[in-house]
Amino acid sequence: MAMHKIVQRGRFLNCPPQLITAFSGSAASHTFSSRGAESLHIREITNTREVRNEFDKYHIKGLSRCLNWTSRPNDSGYASCYVVNRHFASDHNDICTKEFSSKLLKSIPDYVKIVEVGPRDGLQNEKAIIPTDVKVELIKLLVSSGLSVVEATSFVSPKWVPQLQDAKDVLAAIQNVEGTRFPVLTPNLKGFEAAVAAGAKEVAVFPAASESFSKANLNCGIEDNLARCRDLASAAGSLSIPVRGYISCVVGCPLEGNIAPAKVAYVAKSLYEMGCSEISLGDTIGVGTPGTVIPMLEAVLHVVPTDMLAVHFHDTYGQALSNILISIQTGISTVDSSVSGLGGCPYAKGATGNVATEDVVYMLNGLGVKTNVDLGKLMLAGDFICKHLGRVSGSKAATALSKVTTHASKL
């Protein structure tokens, strides 16, 4: 029985918290009756050594697989999973589950690309300068988790973002890292030229949908900034370098308040027409809800193809996952996020971190959506940077899973 069905019905069969799994073996198997012809097969582990062995696998190697509770209708994977407490293994043959999935999940992509922005967007607002070797190690740990795109740094003036003044050194240190793309932020032609000289193979521009924010962030209005972006895109095109476009303040601005969807659509269309390979829609201050995100997406989808869009939500009000879910239900299949929820904007007072990559991967695993990201290895990257920064992770999933495995080690 799928977890979402059990939650929907509000029935947990009064089972005490226990470790349960769908693996076959010698342990006892119990069947709990349910309404209709449904049944739930639960294998009860009673041997302490077996519990430890299972959690050893759960902690690192099997984590992503084990958290894939549900199956998409066209998913050929197996249903084995480790589940803790009141979370129940999914029955892939359950008719009601398939009907539920077909109605509510049919528009969700089978695969979602995660664009990890932690090394740049996540660290740019840190007051204490982070050593270059720490940034490089973080990037390598993120790559080892399976992330295919990691935003490495930004070629902006050290005067404005001193944290990223070592951009050239960071990029040089990861030149030989294979299997992952490393886009860098470039605000203008000067930054673009510096990035190319340092070996950048992909760049990003970042206009805003707010006139006031654009002036505060880039010292120019929307139209002037778009003109800069066109010049940069033209230069990049002559070198066959892809350009990603970020749009800031797509639903709200710290200076102007609510942003009209038509403004966002105008900037998005401009980026599309100048040849951007991908356009990321950013809720810079995290004020969006599905109620404000949907009209914005509808406006943008009228002028930009779905497969060229990405979403970038900060989690200031705890709405990021809801906004991501509604976004991927429109067919968008690229999501920006930051390991451990690191981040903030130097020019957006009150804006907290990006949505945590761990939380996004955990949710997508639960939906049966592939990301090719190993959640256990991703958590190791989060642990690494959080220990260096001297703070706890901003990821709820990583925090909860760490407690689970710590408890298991004491059994």
Short mmCIF file of C-alpha atoms in Angstrom, two decimals:
data_model
loop_
_atom_site.label_atom_id
_atom_site.label_comp_id
_atom_site.label_asym_id
_atom_site.label_seq_id
_atom_site.Cartn_x
_atom_site.Cartn_y
_atom_site.Cartn_z
CA MET A 1 0.00 0.00 0.00
CA ALA A 2 1.43 3.37 -0.93
CA MET A 3 2.31 5.81 1.84
CA HIS A 4 0.17 8.56 0.33
CA LYS A 5 -2.89 6.29 0.45
CA ILE A 6 -2.38 5.52 4.10
CA VAL A 7 -1.99 9.19 4.95
CA GLN A 8 -5.07 10.01 2.92
CA ARG A 9 -7.18 7.48 4.77
CA GLY A 10 -5.72 8.35 8.16
CA ARG A 11 -5.46 4.67 9.17
CA PHE A 12 -2.23 3.23 10.52
CA LEU A 13 -3.65 -0.04 11.90
CA ASN A 14 -2.39 0.91 15.36
CA CYS A 15 0.98 -0.66 14.66
CA PRO A 16 3.78 0.24 17.07
CA PRO A 17 6.83 1.96 15.56
CA GLN A 18 9.18 -0.63 14.15
CA LEU A 19 11.67 -1.24 11.38
CA ILE A 20 9.92 -2.93 8.48
CA THR A 21 11.10 -3.96 5.05
CA ALA A 22 9.98 -5.76 1.94
CA PHE A 23 13.03 -8.03 1.80
CA SER A 24 12.45 -11.76 1.87
CA GLY A 25 14.14 -13.88 4.48
CA SER A 26 13.66 -15.93 7.60
CA ALA A 27 11.99 -13.30 9.75
CA ALA A 28 8.28 -13.55 10.45
CA SER A 29 5.81 -12.08 7.94
CA HIS A 30 2.49 -10.59 8.98
CA THR A 31 -0.53 -9.49 6.98
CA PHE A 32 -2.76 -6.70 8.20
CA SER A 33 -6.22 -6.64 6.68
CA SER A 34 -7.44 -3.44 5.09
CA ARG A 35 -10.63 -2.20 3.49
CA GLY A 36 -11.50 -4.15 0.31
CA ALA A 37 -9.05 -6.64 -1.13
CA GLU A 38 -5.99 -4.69 -0.07
CA SER A 39 -3.33 -6.15 2.19
CA LEU A 40 -0.03 -5.03 3.56
CA HIS A 41 2.81 -7.51 4.00
CA ILE A 42 5.24 -6.48 6.67
CA ARG A 43 8.41 -8.28 7.52
CA GLU A 44 9.36 -7.86 11.14
CA ILE A 45 13.05 -7.79 12.01
CA THR A 46 13.67 -8.96 15.54
CA ASN A 47 17.34 -9.83 15.45
CA THR A 48 19.52 -6.93 16.63
CA ARG A 49 22.42 -7.89 14.39
CA GLU A 50 20.14 -7.99 11.37
CA VAL A 51 18.82 -4.53 12.19
CA ARG A 52 22.36 -3.19 12.28
CA ASN A 53 23.26 -4.86 9.00
CA GLU A 54 20.20 -3.41 7.29
CA PHE A 55 20.91 0.09 8.54
CA ASP A 56 24.55 -0.13 7.44
CA LYS A 57 23.28 -0.46 3.89
CA TYR A 58 20.53 2.10 4.48
CA HIS A 59 22.99 4.72 5.68
CA ILE A 60 25.03 5.14 2.52
CA LYS A 61 24.80 2.74 -0.40
CA GLY A 62 21.11 1.93 -0.33
CA LEU A 63 19.72 5.24 0.84
CA SER A 64 18.39 6.60 -2.44
CA ARG A 65 16.94 3.23 -3.43
CA CYS A 66 15.45 2.66 -0.03
CA LEU A 67 13.62 5.96 0.04
CA ASN A 68 11.90 5.28 -3.27
CA TRP A 69 8.63 4.34 -1.58
CA THR A 70 6.29 4.60 -4.51
CA SER A 71 6.42 3.43 -8.08
CA ARG A 72 5.49 5.41 -11.15
CA PRO A 73 3.20 3.47 -13.51
CA ASN A 74 6.03 2.96 -16.02
CA ASP A 75 8.75 2.32 -13.46
CA SER A 76 10.44 -1.03 -13.98
CA GLY A 77 12.33 -0.92 -10.68
CA TYR A 78 11.70 -3.29 -7.81
CA ALA A 79 9.69 -2.47 -4.71
CA SER A 80 12.16 -3.43 -2.00
CA CYS A 81 12.68 -0.67 0.51
CA TYR A 82 13.64 0.01 4.07
CA VAL A 83 10.99 1.90 5.97
CA VAL A 84 11.03 3.34 9.44
CA ASN A 85 8.27 3.69 12.04
CA ARG A 86 4.87 4.32 10.39
CA HIS A 87 6.05 4.50 6.80
CA PHE A 88 4.78 1.52 4.82
CA ALA A 89 6.24 -0.16 1.76
CA SER A 90 4.44 0.47 -1.51
CA ASP A 91 2.46 -2.33 -3.14
CA HIS A 92 3.14 -1.89 -6.85
CA ASN A 93 0.22 -4.11 -7.84
CA ASP A 94 -2.38 -2.21 -5.85
CA ILE A 95 -5.14 -1.10 -8.24
CA CYS A 96 -6.10 1.96 -6.19
CA THR A 97 -2.47 3.08 -6.07
CA LYS A 98 -2.22 2.95 -9.85
CA GLU A 99 -5.45 4.90 -10.22
CA PHE A 100 -4.21 7.51 -7.76
CA SER A 101 -0.90 7.81 -9.60
CA SER A 102 -2.50 8.05 -13.01
CA LYS A 103 -4.75 10.91 -11.94
CA LEU A 104 -2.39 13.02 -9.84
CA LEU A 105 1.09 12.05 -10.97
CA LYS A 106 0.64 11.48 -14.70
CA SER A 107 1.97 14.92 -15.62
CA ILE A 108 5.10 14.62 -13.47
CA PRO A 109 8.27 13.88 -15.47
CA ASP A 110 9.95 10.50 -15.09
CA TYR A 111 13.29 12.27 -14.59
CA VAL A 112 14.13 15.60 -12.98
CA LYS A 113 17.52 17.25 -13.38
CA ILE A 114 18.86 18.83 -10.21
CA VAL A 115 21.00 21.94 -10.67
CA GLU A 116 23.09 22.25 -7.50
CA VAL A 117 23.75 25.91 -6.68
CA GLY A 118 25.31 25.50 -3.23
CA PRO A 119 28.94 26.34 -4.07
CA ARG A 120 27.88 29.67 -5.59
CA ASP A 121 24.41 30.77 -4.47
CA GLY A 122 24.73 28.86 -1.23
CA LEU A 123 28.05 30.36 -0.13
CA GLN A 124 28.00 33.85 -1.61
CA ASN A 125 26.29 35.36 1.42
CA GLU A 126 28.65 33.87 4.02
CA LYS A 127 30.47 36.60 5.96
CA ALA A 128 33.60 34.61 6.81
CA ILE A 129 35.76 33.86 3.78
CA ILE A 130 35.72 30.13 3.04
CA PRO A 131 39.08 28.65 1.95
CA THR A 132 39.32 27.68 -1.70
CA ASP A 133 40.21 24.09 -0.89
CA VAL A 134 37.00 23.74 1.14
CA LYS A 135 34.93 24.97 -1.80
CA VAL A 136 36.71 22.58 -4.15
CA GLU A 137 36.20 19.63 -1.82
CA LEU A 138 32.51 20.49 -1.50
CA ILE A 139 32.16 20.53 -5.28
CA LYS A 140 33.89 17.16 -5.60
CA LEU A 141 31.65 15.62 -2.92
CA LEU A 142 28.58 16.95 -4.72
CA VAL A 143 29.82 15.48 -8.00
CA SER A 144 30.37 12.11 -6.31
CA SER A 145 26.69 12.05 -5.31
CA GLY A 146 25.69 11.93 -8.98
CA LEU A 147 24.74 15.57 -9.58
CA SER A 148 25.16 16.36 -13.27
CA VAL A 149 25.19 20.16 -12.92
CA VAL A 150 26.95 22.06 -10.13
CA GLU A 151 27.12 25.84 -10.29
CA ALA A 152 30.72 26.39 -9.28
CA THR A 153 31.25 30.09 -8.66
CA SER A 154 30.65 33.60 -9.94
CA PHE A 155 32.86 36.02 -11.85
CA VAL A 156 31.53 39.15 -10.21
CA SER A 157 33.51 42.01 -8.74
CA PRO A 158 35.16 41.04 -5.42
CA LYS A 159 34.05 44.46 -4.23
CA TRP A 160 30.42 43.32 -4.34
CA VAL A 161 30.78 39.61 -3.47
CA PRO A 162 34.14 39.11 -1.70
CA GLN A 163 33.27 35.50 -0.86
CA LEU A 164 33.75 34.53 -4.53
CA GLN A 165 36.96 36.40 -5.24
CA ASP A 166 38.73 33.07 -5.73
CA ALA A 167 36.55 32.13 -8.73
CA LYS A 168 39.55 31.63 -11.01
CA ASP A 169 41.27 29.29 -8.54
CA VAL A 170 38.13 27.26 -7.90
CA LEU A 171 37.51 26.75 -11.60
CA ALA A 172 41.14 25.79 -12.20
CA ALA A 173 40.97 23.15 -9.46
CA ILE A 174 37.98 21.36 -11.03
CA GLN A 175 39.02 21.47 -14.68
CA ASN A 176 39.79 17.74 -14.69
CA VAL A 177 36.60 16.68 -12.90
CA GLU A 178 34.52 14.75 -15.44
CA GLY A 179 30.87 13.87 -15.77
CA THR A 180 29.47 17.15 -14.46
CA ARG A 181 28.85 20.59 -15.95
CA PHE A 182 30.08 23.62 -14.01
CA PRO A 183 28.27 26.80 -15.08
CA VAL A 184 29.47 30.09 -13.58
CA LEU A 185 27.66 33.36 -13.07
CA THR A 186 28.74 36.29 -15.27
CA PRO A 187 27.04 39.69 -14.82
CA ASN A 188 28.56 41.40 -17.86
CA LEU A 189 31.07 41.07 -20.69
CA LYS A 190 34.01 41.74 -18.38
CA GLY A 191 32.95 38.89 -16.13
CA PHE A 192 32.30 36.68 -19.15
CA GLU A 193 35.77 37.30 -20.55
CA ALA A 194 37.35 36.51 -17.17
CA ALA A 195 35.33 33.31 -16.92
CA VAL A 196 36.31 32.14 -20.41
CA ALA A 197 39.98 32.89 -19.69
CA ALA A 198 39.70 30.76 -16.55
CA GLY A 199 38.30 27.83 -18.53
CA ALA A 200 34.53 28.21 -18.09
CA LYS A 201 32.52 26.11 -20.53
CA GLU A 202 29.08 27.37 -19.54
CA VAL A 203 27.92 30.71 -18.12
CA ALA A 204 24.80 32.30 -16.67
CA VAL A 205 23.24 35.76 -16.71
CA PHE A 206 20.76 37.03 -14.12
CA PRO A 207 18.24 39.73 -14.99
CA ALA A 208 15.34 40.52 -12.64
CA ALA A 209 11.63 40.94 -13.19
CA SER A 210 11.71 43.91 -10.79
CA GLU A 211 13.01 47.30 -11.91
CA SER A 212 13.98 48.32 -8.38
CA PHE A 213 15.74 45.05 -7.61
CA SER A 214 17.60 45.19 -10.91
CA LYS A 215 18.94 48.64 -10.07
CA ALA A 216 19.92 47.57 -6.53
CA ASN A 217 21.52 44.30 -7.65
CA LEU A 218 23.08 45.27 -10.99
CA ASN A 219 23.10 49.06 -10.99
CA CYS A 220 20.89 49.22 -14.06
CA GLY A 221 17.23 48.81 -14.98
CA ILE A 222 15.62 45.81 -16.65
CA GLU A 223 16.05 47.02 -20.23
CA ASP A 224 19.69 48.02 -19.78
CA ASN A 225 20.43 44.72 -18.11
CA LEU A 226 18.75 42.77 -20.92
CA ALA A 227 20.93 44.69 -23.39
CA ARG A 228 24.00 43.52 -21.43
CA CYS A 229 22.68 39.98 -21.53
CA ARG A 230 22.24 40.15 -25.30
CA ASP A 231 25.83 41.31 -25.78
CA LEU A 232 27.06 38.52 -23.53
CA ALA A 233 24.87 35.91 -25.23
CA SER A 234 26.19 37.01 -28.60
CA ALA A 235 29.80 36.70 -27.45
CA ALA A 236 29.08 33.30 -25.91
CA GLY A 237 27.38 32.12 -29.08
CA SER A 238 30.45 32.92 -31.15
CA LEU A 239 32.41 30.59 -28.86
CA SER A 240 29.65 27.92 -28.68
CA ILE A 241 29.34 28.47 -24.93
CA PRO A 242 25.83 27.80 -23.53
CA VAL A 243 24.18 30.61 -21.57
CA ARG A 244 21.71 29.98 -18.77
CA GLY A 245 19.35 32.77 -17.78
CA TYR A 246 18.24 33.33 -14.18
CA ILE A 247 15.27 35.60 -13.51
CA SER A 248 15.14 37.04 -10.00
CA CYS A 249 11.98 38.05 -8.11
CA VAL A 250 9.49 36.11 -10.23
CA VAL A 251 6.65 36.37 -7.69
CA GLY A 252 7.80 38.96 -5.18
CA CYS A 253 10.40 41.68 -4.65
CA PRO A 254 11.76 43.06 -1.34
CA LEU A 255 11.43 46.56 -2.79
CA GLU A 256 8.32 46.45 -4.96
CA GLY A 257 6.20 43.71 -3.41
CA ASN A 258 4.18 41.49 -5.73
CA ILE A 259 5.47 41.07 -9.29
CA ALA A 260 3.01 40.78 -12.17
CA PRO A 261 3.31 37.51 -14.13
CA ALA A 262 3.41 39.52 -17.37
CA LYS A 263 6.69 41.14 -16.29
CA VAL A 264 8.25 37.74 -15.70
CA ALA A 265 7.00 36.48 -19.05
CA TYR A 266 8.51 39.53 -20.77
CA VAL A 267 11.97 38.91 -19.31
CA ALA A 268 11.72 35.16 -19.96
CA LYS A 269 10.76 35.73 -23.60
CA SER A 270 13.67 38.14 -24.00
CA LEU A 271 16.12 35.55 -22.67
CA TYR A 272 14.61 32.89 -24.92
CA GLU A 273 14.88 35.08 -28.00
CA MET A 274 18.52 35.93 -27.30
CA GLY A 275 19.37 32.22 -27.29
CA CYS A 276 19.58 31.17 -23.65
CA SER A 277 19.74 27.39 -23.41
CA GLU A 278 17.76 27.30 -20.16
CA ILE A 279 15.77 29.84 -18.14
CA SER A 280 15.50 29.49 -14.37
CA LEU A 281 12.59 31.19 -12.61
CA GLY A 282 13.74 32.37 -9.20
CA ASP A 283 11.65 33.20 -6.16
CA THR A 284 14.53 35.18 -4.66
CA ILE A 285 12.90 35.99 -1.32
CA GLY A 286 10.84 32.83 -0.97
CA VAL A 287 7.42 34.50 -0.72
CA GLY A 288 5.74 32.39 -3.39
CA THR A 289 2.95 29.89 -2.78
CA PRO A 290 1.26 27.63 -5.33
CA GLY A 291 -1.41 30.33 -5.59
CA THR A 292 1.09 32.91 -6.85
CA VAL A 293 3.46 30.53 -8.63
CA ILE A 294 0.81 29.00 -10.90
CA PRO A 295 -0.21 32.30 -12.60
CA MET A 296 3.46 33.13 -13.10
CA LEU A 297 4.17 29.74 -14.67
CA GLU A 298 1.12 30.00 -16.91
CA ALA A 299 2.31 33.36 -18.23
CA VAL A 300 5.84 32.12 -18.88
CA LEU A 301 4.73 28.86 -20.47
CA HIS A 302 2.89 30.87 -23.12
CA VAL A 303 6.19 32.31 -24.38
CA VAL A 304 8.90 29.75 -23.50
CA PRO A 305 8.88 25.96 -24.17
CA THR A 306 8.47 23.85 -21.04
CA ASP A 307 11.67 21.89 -21.61
CA MET A 308 13.70 25.08 -21.47
CA LEU A 309 12.46 26.13 -18.03
CA ALA A 310 13.78 25.50 -14.54
CA VAL A 311 12.55 26.64 -11.12
CA HIS A 312 14.59 28.11 -8.29
CA PHE A 313 12.78 28.50 -4.96
CA HIS A 314 14.06 29.89 -1.70
CA ASP A 315 12.41 28.41 1.37
CA THR A 316 11.92 31.52 3.50
CA TYR A 317 8.29 30.68 4.29
CA GLY A 318 8.56 26.91 3.97
CA GLN A 319 6.78 26.86 0.60
CA ALA A 320 9.58 25.69 -1.68
CA LEU A 321 8.67 21.99 -1.93
CA SER A 322 5.01 22.82 -2.56
CA ASN A 323 6.06 25.21 -5.31
CA ILE A 324 8.42 22.65 -6.83
CA LEU A 325 5.70 20.01 -6.85
CA ILE A 326 3.23 22.27 -8.62
CA SER A 327 5.95 23.28 -11.08
CA ILE A 328 6.88 19.75 -12.09
CA GLN A 329 3.19 18.98 -12.49
CA THR A 330 3.25 21.47 -15.37
CA GLY A 331 5.99 19.38 -16.98
CA ILE A 332 9.03 21.41 -15.89
CA SER A 333 11.85 18.94 -15.28
CA THR A 334 14.74 21.03 -13.95
CA VAL A 335 14.99 22.17 -10.33
CA ASP A 336 17.65 24.35 -8.70
CA SER A 337 18.54 23.64 -5.08
CA SER A 338 21.34 24.05 -2.57
CA VAL A 339 22.92 21.38 -0.40
CA SER A 340 21.80 21.71 3.24
CA GLY A 341 19.61 24.66 2.27
CA LEU A 342 22.56 27.04 2.15
CA GLY A 343 22.15 30.46 0.63
CA GLY A 344 20.55 33.85 0.60
CA CYS A 345 20.86 36.97 -1.49
CA PRO A 346 23.14 39.88 -0.49
CA TYR A 347 20.62 42.29 -2.03
CA ALA A 348 17.41 40.74 -0.68
CA LYS A 349 17.05 41.43 3.02
CA GLY A 350 15.35 38.61 4.88
CA ALA A 351 15.79 36.05 2.13
CA THR A 352 16.91 32.78 3.66
CA GLY A 353 18.49 29.82 1.96
CA ASN A 354 17.51 27.92 -1.14
CA VAL A 355 15.44 24.79 -0.80
CA ALA A 356 17.71 21.99 0.42
CA THR A 357 18.84 19.56 -2.28
CA GLU A 358 18.42 16.68 0.15
CA ASP A 359 14.75 17.59 0.68
CA VAL A 360 14.11 17.85 -3.06
CA VAL A 361 15.73 14.48 -3.77
CA TYR A 362 13.84 12.88 -0.87
CA MET A 363 10.51 14.17 -2.21
CA LEU A 364 11.27 13.10 -5.78
CA ASN A 365 12.35 9.66 -4.58
CA GLY A 366 8.98 9.38 -2.86
CA LEU A 367 7.26 10.22 -6.12
CA GLY A 368 9.28 7.62 -8.01
CA VAL A 369 10.98 10.33 -10.05
CA LYS A 370 14.55 9.58 -11.07
CA THR A 371 17.30 12.10 -10.29
CA ASN A 372 20.39 9.85 -10.45
CA VAL A 373 21.47 11.42 -7.15
CA ASP A 374 22.62 9.23 -4.25
CA LEU A 375 20.99 10.78 -1.19
CA GLY A 376 23.48 9.21 1.22
CA LYS A 377 26.46 10.71 -0.58
CA LEU A 378 24.63 14.01 -0.90
CA MET A 379 24.20 14.04 2.88
CA LEU A 380 27.94 13.53 3.29
CA ALA A 381 28.54 16.67 1.23
CA GLY A 382 26.07 18.53 3.41
CA ASP A 383 27.72 17.29 6.60
CA PHE A 384 31.10 18.41 5.28
CA ILE A 385 30.15 22.02 4.57
CA CYS A 386 27.94 22.39 7.66
CA LYS A 387 30.77 21.25 9.92
CA HIS A 388 33.08 23.78 8.32
CA LEU A 389 30.49 26.54 8.75
CA GLY A 390 29.77 25.45 12.30
CA ARG A 391 26.02 25.08 11.87
CA VAL A 392 23.38 22.41 11.59
CA SER A 393 21.96 21.40 8.23
CA GLY A 394 18.99 23.33 6.92
CA SER A 395 17.66 20.14 5.36
CA LYS A 396 14.79 18.54 7.25
CA ALA A 397 15.26 15.25 5.42
CA ALA A 398 18.99 15.08 6.20
CA THR A 399 18.37 15.98 9.84
CA ALA A 400 15.68 13.33 10.26
CA LEU A 401 17.65 10.62 8.45
CA SER A 402 20.74 11.37 10.51
CA LYS A 403 18.71 10.85 13.69
CA VAL A 404 17.32 7.59 12.34
CA THR A 405 20.72 6.14 11.56
CA THR A 406 22.20 7.40 14.83
CA HIS A 407 19.42 5.63 16.70
CA ALA A 408 19.97 2.44 14.71
CA SER A 409 23.67 2.40 15.54
CA LYS A 410 22.74 2.18 19.22
CA LEU A 411 20.55 -0.90 18.79
#
